[in-house]
mmCIF file of C-alpha atoms in Angstrom:
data_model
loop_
_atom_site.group_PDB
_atom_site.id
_atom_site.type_symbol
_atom_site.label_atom_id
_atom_site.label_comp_id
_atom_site.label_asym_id
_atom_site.label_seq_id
_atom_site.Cartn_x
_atom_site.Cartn_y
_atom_site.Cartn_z
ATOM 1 C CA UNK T 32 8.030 184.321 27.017
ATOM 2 C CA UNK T 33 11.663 185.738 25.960
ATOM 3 C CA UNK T 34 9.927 187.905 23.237
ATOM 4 C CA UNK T 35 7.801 189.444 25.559
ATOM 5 C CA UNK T 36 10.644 189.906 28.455
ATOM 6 C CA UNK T 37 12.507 191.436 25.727
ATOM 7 C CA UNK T 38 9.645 193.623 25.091
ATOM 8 C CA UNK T 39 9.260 194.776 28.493
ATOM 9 C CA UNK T 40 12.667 195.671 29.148
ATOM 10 C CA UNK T 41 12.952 197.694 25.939
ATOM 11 C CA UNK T 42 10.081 200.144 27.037
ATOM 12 C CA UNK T 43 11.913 199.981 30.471
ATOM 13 C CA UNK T 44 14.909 201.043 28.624
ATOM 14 C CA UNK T 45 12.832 203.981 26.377
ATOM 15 C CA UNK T 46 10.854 205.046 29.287
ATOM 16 C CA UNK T 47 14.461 205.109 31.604
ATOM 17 C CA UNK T 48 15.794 207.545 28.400
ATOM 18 C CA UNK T 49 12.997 209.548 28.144
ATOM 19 C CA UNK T 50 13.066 210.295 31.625
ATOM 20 C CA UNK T 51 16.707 211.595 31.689
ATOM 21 C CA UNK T 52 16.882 215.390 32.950
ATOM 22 C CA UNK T 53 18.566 217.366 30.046
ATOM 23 C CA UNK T 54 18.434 220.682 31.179
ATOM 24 C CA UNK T 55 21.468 222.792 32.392
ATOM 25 C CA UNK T 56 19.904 223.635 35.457
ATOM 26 C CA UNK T 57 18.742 220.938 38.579
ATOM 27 C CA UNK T 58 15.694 219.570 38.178
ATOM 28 C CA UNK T 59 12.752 220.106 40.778
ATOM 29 C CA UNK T 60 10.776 217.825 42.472
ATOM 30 C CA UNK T 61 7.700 219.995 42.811
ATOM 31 C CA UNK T 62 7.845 219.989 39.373
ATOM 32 C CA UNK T 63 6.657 217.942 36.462
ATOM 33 C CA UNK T 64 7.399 218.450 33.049
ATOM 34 C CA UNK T 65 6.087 216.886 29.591
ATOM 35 C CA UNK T 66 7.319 217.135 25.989
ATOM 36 C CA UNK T 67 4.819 218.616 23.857
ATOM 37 C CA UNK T 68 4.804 219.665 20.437
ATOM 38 C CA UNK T 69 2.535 222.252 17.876
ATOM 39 C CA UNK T 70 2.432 223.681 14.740
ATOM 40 C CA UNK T 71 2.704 227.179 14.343
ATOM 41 C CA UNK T 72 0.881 229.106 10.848
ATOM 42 C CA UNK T 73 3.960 228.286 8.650
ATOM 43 C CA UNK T 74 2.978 224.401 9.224
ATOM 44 C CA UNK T 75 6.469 224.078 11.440
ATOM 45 C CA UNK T 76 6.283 221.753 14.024
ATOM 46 C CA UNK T 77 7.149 223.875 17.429
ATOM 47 C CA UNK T 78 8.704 221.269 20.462
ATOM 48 C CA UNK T 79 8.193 222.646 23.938
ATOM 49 C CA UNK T 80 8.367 221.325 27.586
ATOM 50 C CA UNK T 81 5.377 221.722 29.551
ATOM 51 C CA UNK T 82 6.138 222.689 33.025
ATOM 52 C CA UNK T 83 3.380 221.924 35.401
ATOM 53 C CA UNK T 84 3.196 221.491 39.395
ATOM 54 C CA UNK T 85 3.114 218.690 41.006
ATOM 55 C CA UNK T 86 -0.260 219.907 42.689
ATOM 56 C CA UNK T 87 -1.799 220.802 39.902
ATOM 57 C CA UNK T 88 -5.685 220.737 40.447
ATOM 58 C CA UNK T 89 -6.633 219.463 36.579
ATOM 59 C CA UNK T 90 -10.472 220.051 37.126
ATOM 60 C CA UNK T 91 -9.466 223.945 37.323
ATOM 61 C CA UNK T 92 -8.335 226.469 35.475
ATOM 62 C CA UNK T 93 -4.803 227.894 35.991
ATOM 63 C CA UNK T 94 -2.709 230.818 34.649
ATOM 64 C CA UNK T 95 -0.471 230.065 31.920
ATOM 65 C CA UNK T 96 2.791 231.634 30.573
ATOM 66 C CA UNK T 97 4.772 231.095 27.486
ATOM 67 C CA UNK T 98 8.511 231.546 27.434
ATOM 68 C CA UNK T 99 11.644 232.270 24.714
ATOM 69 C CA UNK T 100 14.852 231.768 24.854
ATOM 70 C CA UNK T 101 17.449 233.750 24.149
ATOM 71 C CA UNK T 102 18.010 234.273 19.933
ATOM 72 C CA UNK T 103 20.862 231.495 19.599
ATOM 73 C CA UNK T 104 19.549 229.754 22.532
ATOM 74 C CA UNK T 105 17.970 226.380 23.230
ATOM 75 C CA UNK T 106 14.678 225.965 25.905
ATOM 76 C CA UNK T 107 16.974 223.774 28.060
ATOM 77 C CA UNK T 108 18.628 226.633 29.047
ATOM 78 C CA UNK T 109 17.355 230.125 30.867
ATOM 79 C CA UNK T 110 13.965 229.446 29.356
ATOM 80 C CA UNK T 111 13.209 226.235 31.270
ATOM 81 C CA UNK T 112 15.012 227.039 33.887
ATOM 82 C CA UNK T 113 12.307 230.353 34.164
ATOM 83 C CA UNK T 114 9.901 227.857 33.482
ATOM 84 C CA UNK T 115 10.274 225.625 36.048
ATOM 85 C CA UNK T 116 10.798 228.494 38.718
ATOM 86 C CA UNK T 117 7.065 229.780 37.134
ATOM 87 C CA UNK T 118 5.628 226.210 38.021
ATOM 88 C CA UNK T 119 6.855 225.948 41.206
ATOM 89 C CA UNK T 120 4.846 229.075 42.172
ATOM 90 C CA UNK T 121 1.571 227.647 40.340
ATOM 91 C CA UNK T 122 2.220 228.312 36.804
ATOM 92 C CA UNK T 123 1.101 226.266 33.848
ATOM 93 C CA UNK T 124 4.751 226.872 31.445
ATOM 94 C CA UNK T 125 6.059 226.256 28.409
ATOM 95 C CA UNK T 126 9.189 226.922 27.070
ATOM 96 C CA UNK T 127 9.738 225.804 23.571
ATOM 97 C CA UNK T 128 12.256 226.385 20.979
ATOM 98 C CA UNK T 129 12.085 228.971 18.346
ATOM 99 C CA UNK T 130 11.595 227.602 14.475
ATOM 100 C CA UNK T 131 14.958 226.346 12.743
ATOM 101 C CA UNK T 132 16.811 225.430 16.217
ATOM 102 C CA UNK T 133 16.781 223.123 18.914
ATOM 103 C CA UNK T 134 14.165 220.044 18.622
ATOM 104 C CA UNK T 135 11.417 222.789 16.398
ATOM 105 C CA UNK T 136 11.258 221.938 13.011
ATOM 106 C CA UNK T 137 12.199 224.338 10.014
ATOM 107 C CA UNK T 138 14.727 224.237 7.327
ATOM 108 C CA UNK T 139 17.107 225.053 6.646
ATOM 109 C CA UNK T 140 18.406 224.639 10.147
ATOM 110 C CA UNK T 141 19.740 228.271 12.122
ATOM 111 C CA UNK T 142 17.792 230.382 9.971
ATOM 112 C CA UNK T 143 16.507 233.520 11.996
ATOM 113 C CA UNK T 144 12.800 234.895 10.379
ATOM 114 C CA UNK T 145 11.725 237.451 13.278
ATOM 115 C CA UNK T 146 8.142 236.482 11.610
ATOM 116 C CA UNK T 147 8.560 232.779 12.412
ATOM 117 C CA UNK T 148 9.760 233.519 15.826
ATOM 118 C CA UNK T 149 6.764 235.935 16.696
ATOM 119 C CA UNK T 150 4.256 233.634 15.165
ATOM 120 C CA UNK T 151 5.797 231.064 17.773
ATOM 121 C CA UNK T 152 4.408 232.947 20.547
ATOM 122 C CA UNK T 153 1.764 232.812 19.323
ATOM 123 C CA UNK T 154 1.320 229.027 18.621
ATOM 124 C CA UNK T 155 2.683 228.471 22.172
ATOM 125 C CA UNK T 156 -0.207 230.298 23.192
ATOM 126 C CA UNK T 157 -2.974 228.313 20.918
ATOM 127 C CA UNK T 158 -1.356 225.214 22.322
ATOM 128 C CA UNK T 159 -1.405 226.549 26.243
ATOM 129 C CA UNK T 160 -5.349 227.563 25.653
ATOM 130 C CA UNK T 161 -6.150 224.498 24.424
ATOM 131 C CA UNK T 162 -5.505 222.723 27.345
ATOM 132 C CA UNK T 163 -8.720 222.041 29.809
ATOM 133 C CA UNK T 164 -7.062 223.361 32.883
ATOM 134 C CA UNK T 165 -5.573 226.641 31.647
ATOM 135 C CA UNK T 166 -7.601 230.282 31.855
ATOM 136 C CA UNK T 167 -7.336 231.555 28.235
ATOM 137 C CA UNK T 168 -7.993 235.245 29.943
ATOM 138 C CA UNK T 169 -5.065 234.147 32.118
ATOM 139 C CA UNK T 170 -2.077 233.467 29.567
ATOM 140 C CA UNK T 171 1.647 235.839 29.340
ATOM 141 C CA UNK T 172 4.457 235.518 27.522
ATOM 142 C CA UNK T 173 8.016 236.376 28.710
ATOM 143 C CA UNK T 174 11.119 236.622 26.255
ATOM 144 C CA UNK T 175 14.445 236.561 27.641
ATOM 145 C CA UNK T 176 17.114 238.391 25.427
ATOM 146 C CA UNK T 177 16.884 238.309 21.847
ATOM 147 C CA UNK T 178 12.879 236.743 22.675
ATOM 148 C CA UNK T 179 12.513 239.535 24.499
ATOM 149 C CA UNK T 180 11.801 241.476 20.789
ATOM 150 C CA UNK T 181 9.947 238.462 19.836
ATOM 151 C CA UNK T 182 7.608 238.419 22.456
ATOM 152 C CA UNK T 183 6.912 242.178 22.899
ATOM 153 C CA UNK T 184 6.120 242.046 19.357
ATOM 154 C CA UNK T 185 4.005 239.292 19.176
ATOM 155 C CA UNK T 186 2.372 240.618 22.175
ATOM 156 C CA UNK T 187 1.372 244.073 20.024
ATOM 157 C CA UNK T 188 -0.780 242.022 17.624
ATOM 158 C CA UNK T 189 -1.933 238.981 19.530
ATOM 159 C CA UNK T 190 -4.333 240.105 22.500
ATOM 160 C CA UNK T 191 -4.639 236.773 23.780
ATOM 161 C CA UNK T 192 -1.013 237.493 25.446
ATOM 162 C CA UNK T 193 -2.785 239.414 28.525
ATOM 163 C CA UNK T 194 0.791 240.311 30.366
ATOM 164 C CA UNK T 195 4.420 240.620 28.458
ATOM 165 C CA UNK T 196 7.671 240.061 30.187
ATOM 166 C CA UNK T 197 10.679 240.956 28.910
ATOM 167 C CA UNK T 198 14.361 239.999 30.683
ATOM 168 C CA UNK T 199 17.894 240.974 29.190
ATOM 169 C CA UNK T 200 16.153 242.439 25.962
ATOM 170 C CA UNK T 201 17.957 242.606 23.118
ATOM 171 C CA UNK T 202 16.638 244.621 19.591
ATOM 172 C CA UNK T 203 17.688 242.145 17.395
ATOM 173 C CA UNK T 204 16.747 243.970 14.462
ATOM 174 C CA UNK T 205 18.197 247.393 15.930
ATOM 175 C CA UNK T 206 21.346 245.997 16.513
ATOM 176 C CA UNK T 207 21.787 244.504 12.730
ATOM 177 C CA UNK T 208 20.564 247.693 11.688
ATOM 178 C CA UNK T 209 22.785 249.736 13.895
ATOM 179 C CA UNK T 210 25.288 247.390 15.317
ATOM 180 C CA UNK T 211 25.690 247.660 19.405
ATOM 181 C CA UNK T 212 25.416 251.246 20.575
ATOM 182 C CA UNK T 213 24.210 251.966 17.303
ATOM 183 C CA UNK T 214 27.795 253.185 15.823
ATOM 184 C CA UNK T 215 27.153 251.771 12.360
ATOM 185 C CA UNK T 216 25.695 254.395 10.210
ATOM 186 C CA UNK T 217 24.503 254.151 6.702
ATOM 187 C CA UNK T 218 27.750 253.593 4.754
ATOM 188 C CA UNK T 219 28.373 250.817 7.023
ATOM 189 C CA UNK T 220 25.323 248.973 6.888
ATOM 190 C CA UNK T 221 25.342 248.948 2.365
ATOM 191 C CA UNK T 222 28.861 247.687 3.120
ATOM 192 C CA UNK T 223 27.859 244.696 5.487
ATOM 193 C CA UNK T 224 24.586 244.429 3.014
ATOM 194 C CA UNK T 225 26.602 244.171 0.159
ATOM 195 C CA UNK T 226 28.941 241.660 1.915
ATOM 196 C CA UNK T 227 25.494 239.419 2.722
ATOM 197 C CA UNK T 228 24.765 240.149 -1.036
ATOM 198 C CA UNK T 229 28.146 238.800 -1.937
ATOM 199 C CA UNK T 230 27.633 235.435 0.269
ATOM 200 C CA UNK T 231 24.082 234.726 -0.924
ATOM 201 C CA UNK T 232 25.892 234.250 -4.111
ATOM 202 C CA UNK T 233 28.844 232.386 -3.139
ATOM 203 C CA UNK T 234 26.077 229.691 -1.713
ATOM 204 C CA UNK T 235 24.169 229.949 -4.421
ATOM 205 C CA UNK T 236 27.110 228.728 -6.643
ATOM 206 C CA UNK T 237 27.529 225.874 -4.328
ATOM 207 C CA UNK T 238 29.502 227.303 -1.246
ATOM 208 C CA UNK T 239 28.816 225.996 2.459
ATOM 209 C CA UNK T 240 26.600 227.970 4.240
ATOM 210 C CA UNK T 241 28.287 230.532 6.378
ATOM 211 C CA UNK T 242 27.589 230.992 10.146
ATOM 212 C CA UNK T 243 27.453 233.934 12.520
ATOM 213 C CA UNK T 244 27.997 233.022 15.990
ATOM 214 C CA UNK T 245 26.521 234.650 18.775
ATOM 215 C CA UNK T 246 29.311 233.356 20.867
ATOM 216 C CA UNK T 247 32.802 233.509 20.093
ATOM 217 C CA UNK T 248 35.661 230.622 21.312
ATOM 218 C CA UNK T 249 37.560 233.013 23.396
ATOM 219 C CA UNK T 250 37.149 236.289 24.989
ATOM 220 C CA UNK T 251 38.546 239.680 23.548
ATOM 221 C CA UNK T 252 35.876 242.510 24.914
ATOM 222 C CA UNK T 253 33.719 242.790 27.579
ATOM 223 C CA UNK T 254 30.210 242.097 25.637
ATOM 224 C CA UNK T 255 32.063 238.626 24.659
ATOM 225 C CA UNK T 256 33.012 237.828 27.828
ATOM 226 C CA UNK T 257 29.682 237.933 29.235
ATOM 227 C CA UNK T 258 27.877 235.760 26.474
ATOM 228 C CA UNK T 259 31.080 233.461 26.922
ATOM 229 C CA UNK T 260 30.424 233.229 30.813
ATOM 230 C CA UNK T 261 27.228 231.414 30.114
ATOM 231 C CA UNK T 262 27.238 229.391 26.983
ATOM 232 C CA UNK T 263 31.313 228.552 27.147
ATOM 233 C CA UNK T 264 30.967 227.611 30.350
ATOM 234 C CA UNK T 265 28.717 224.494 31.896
ATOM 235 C CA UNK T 266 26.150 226.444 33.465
ATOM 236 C CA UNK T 267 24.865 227.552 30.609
ATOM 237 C CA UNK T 268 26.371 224.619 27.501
ATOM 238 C CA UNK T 269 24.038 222.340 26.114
ATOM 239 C CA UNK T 270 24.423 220.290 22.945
ATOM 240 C CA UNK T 271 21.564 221.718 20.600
ATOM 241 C CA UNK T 272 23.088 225.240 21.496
ATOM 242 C CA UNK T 273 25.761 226.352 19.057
ATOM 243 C CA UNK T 274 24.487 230.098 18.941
ATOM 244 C CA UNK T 275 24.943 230.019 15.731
ATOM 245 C CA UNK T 276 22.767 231.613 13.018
ATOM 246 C CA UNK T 277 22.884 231.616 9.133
ATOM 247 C CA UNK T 278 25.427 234.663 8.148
ATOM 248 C CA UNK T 279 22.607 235.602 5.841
ATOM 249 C CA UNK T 280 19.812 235.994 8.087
ATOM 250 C CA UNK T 281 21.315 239.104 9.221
ATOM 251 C CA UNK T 282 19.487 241.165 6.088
ATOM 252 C CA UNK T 283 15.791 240.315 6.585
ATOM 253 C CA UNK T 284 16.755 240.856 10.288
ATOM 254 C CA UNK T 285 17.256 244.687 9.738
ATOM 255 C CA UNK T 286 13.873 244.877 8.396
ATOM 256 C CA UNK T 287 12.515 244.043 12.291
ATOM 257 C CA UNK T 288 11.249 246.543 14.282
ATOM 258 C CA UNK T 289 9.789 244.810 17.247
ATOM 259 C CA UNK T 290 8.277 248.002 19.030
ATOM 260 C CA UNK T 291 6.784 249.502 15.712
ATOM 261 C CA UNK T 292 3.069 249.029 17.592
ATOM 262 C CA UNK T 293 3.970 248.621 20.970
ATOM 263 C CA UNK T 294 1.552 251.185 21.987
ATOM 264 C CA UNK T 295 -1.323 247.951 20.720
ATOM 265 C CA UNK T 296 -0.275 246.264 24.209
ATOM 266 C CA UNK T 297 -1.988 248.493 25.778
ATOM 267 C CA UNK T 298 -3.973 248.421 28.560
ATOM 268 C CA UNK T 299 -2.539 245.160 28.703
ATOM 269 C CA UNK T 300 0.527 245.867 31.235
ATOM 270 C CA UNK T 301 4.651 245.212 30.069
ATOM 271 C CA UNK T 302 7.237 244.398 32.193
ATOM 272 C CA UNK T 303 11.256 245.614 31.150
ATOM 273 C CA UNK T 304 13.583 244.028 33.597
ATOM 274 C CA UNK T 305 16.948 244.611 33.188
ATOM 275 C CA UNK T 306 20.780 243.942 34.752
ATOM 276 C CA UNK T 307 22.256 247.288 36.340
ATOM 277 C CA UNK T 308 25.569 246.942 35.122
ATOM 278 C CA UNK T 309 24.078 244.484 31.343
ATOM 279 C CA UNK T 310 25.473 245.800 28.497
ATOM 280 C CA UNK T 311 22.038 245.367 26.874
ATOM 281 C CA UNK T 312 20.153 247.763 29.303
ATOM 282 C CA UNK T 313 19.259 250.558 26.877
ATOM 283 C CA UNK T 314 17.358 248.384 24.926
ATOM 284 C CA UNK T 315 14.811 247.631 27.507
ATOM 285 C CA UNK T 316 14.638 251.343 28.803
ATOM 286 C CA UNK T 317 14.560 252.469 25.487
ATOM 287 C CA UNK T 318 11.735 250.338 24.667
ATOM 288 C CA UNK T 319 10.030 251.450 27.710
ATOM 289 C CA UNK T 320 10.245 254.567 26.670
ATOM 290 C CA UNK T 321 7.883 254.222 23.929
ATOM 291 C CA UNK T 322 5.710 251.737 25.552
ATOM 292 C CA UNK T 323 2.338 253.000 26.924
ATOM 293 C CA UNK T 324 1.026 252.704 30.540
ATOM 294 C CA UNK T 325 0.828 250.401 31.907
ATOM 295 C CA UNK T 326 4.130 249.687 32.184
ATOM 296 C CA UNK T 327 7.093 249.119 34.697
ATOM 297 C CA UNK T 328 11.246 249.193 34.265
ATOM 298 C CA UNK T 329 12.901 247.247 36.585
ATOM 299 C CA UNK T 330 16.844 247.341 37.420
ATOM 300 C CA UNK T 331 18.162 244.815 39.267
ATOM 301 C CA UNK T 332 20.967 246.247 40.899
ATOM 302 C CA UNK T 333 24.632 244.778 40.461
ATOM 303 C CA UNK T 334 23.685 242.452 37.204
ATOM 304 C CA UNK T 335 24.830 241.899 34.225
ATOM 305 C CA UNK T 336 22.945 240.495 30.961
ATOM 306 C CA UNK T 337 23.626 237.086 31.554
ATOM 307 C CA UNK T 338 23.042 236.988 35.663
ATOM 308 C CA UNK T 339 19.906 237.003 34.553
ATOM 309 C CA UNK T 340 19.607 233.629 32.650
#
């Protein structure tokens, strides 16, 4: 009889900790959401939470839309928090974690492969049609920031994504490439390629790895201060968020170009949505620029990059 009280109150206990709300944003109670995981074609294990209305009508089919996080990010931040927003309006969500970070598998851990992170999409999207009440002609993808990229480009050679979103885009390989505003030129990028060069060999010979963080400790410019508004600050911290990435990854990162076949999406519409005032804002009118029809820009007047997390 004590063994099996014991019992009982230790699944009380697991069931009490699984059912703690770790997201940086309030929970919703028109909202439900599970912890799912999948593999994506690399054979890493992708964790997402499923976001699904309290209403939901199982014995039907419903539309279905995958979300990214920001690159650096975790999906308990702007991702679920778009997620759960989606769900209260009917949506079947998930926002998972990109390969290498958060509770996804992948080692070593912080690596950025722009192929992993598109093939997530993708998974996401096997794992959302395989469920009985979601429309596989119904599923889109949305990418906030650095998934933005991500999801556009998964979007170009994955036709099952019917609708992209993008919010807060950021070209990661562009910016690499070019640095922001593009004022690294050629000499400058052999220089930081040769410095990559120099610390693949320093780990190679046994050094720690080295990390490039999307988010500095303290403020000095204005592009700073806005990534340190959200992820310094508690609206946006979380403890599997460090925004770090390996200093390494930034090479096979230049070789991204995430709107190379954009014009594929078509006639399968794309969404830009952008902050007036974001310091990021060319990217997405730059990329809708070369997008094809049809296709909308939106500006959302007074916002930054990160108002929109």
């Amino acid at each position: 009889m004590k063994r099996l009280f014991l019992l009982t109150a230790m699944a009380a206990s697991l069931s009490a900790a699984a059912q703690v709300w770790d997201k940086t944003f309030p929970q919703s109670d028109q909202v439900s959401v599970e912890k799912v995981s999948f593999k994506n074609r690399y054979d890493i294990t992708v964790v997402a939470d499923m976001y699904l209305p309290k209403n939901l009508n199982r014995s039907q089919e419903h539309a279905a839309i995958v979300i990214g996080h920001p690159f650096g990010g975790v999906k308990e931040q702007s991702s679920g928090l778009y997620a759960q927003q989606l769900a209260e309006r009917g949506f079947v969500t998930l926002a998972f974690d990109l390969s290498y970070g958060g509770e996804s598998g992948g080692t070593p851990r912080h690596l950025a492969s722009p192929e992993t992170y598109v093939d997530d999409f993708s998974a996401a999207v096997d794992f959302a049609g395989k469920q009985p009440f979601v429309d596989r002609n119904r599923i889109g993808a949305i990418g906030i920031c650095g998934s933005g990229g991500f999801g556009v480009a998964a979007a170009a050679i994955d036709p099952r994504i019917r609708a992209v979103v993008t919010v807060s885009m950021y070209d990661m390989g562009r910016e690499r490439r070019q640095g922001y505003l593009d004022v690294m030129g050629v000499a400058e990028r052999k220089k930081y390629l040769e410095e990559i060069a120099a610390q693949r060999w320093s780990e190679v010979d046994g050094a720690p790895v080295r990390m490039l963080m999307g988010t500095p400790d303290s403020i000095d410019e204005q592009v700073a201060k806005e990534f340190f508004d959200y992820y310094r600050t508690p609206r946006g911290q979380h403890p599997r968020c460090t925004t770090g990435i390996t200093y390494t990854s930034s090479a096979p990162m230049m070789n991204f170009f995430p709107f190379a076949n954009i014009e594929l999406i078509s006639p399968r519409p794309v969404l830009f949505i952008a902050g007036e005032r974001a310091h990021s804002r060319y990217f997405s009118e730059d990329a809708y620029q070369l997008a094809s029809e049809p296709k909308e820009l939106y500006i959302v007047p007074g916002a930054g990059h990160v108002d929109l997390y």
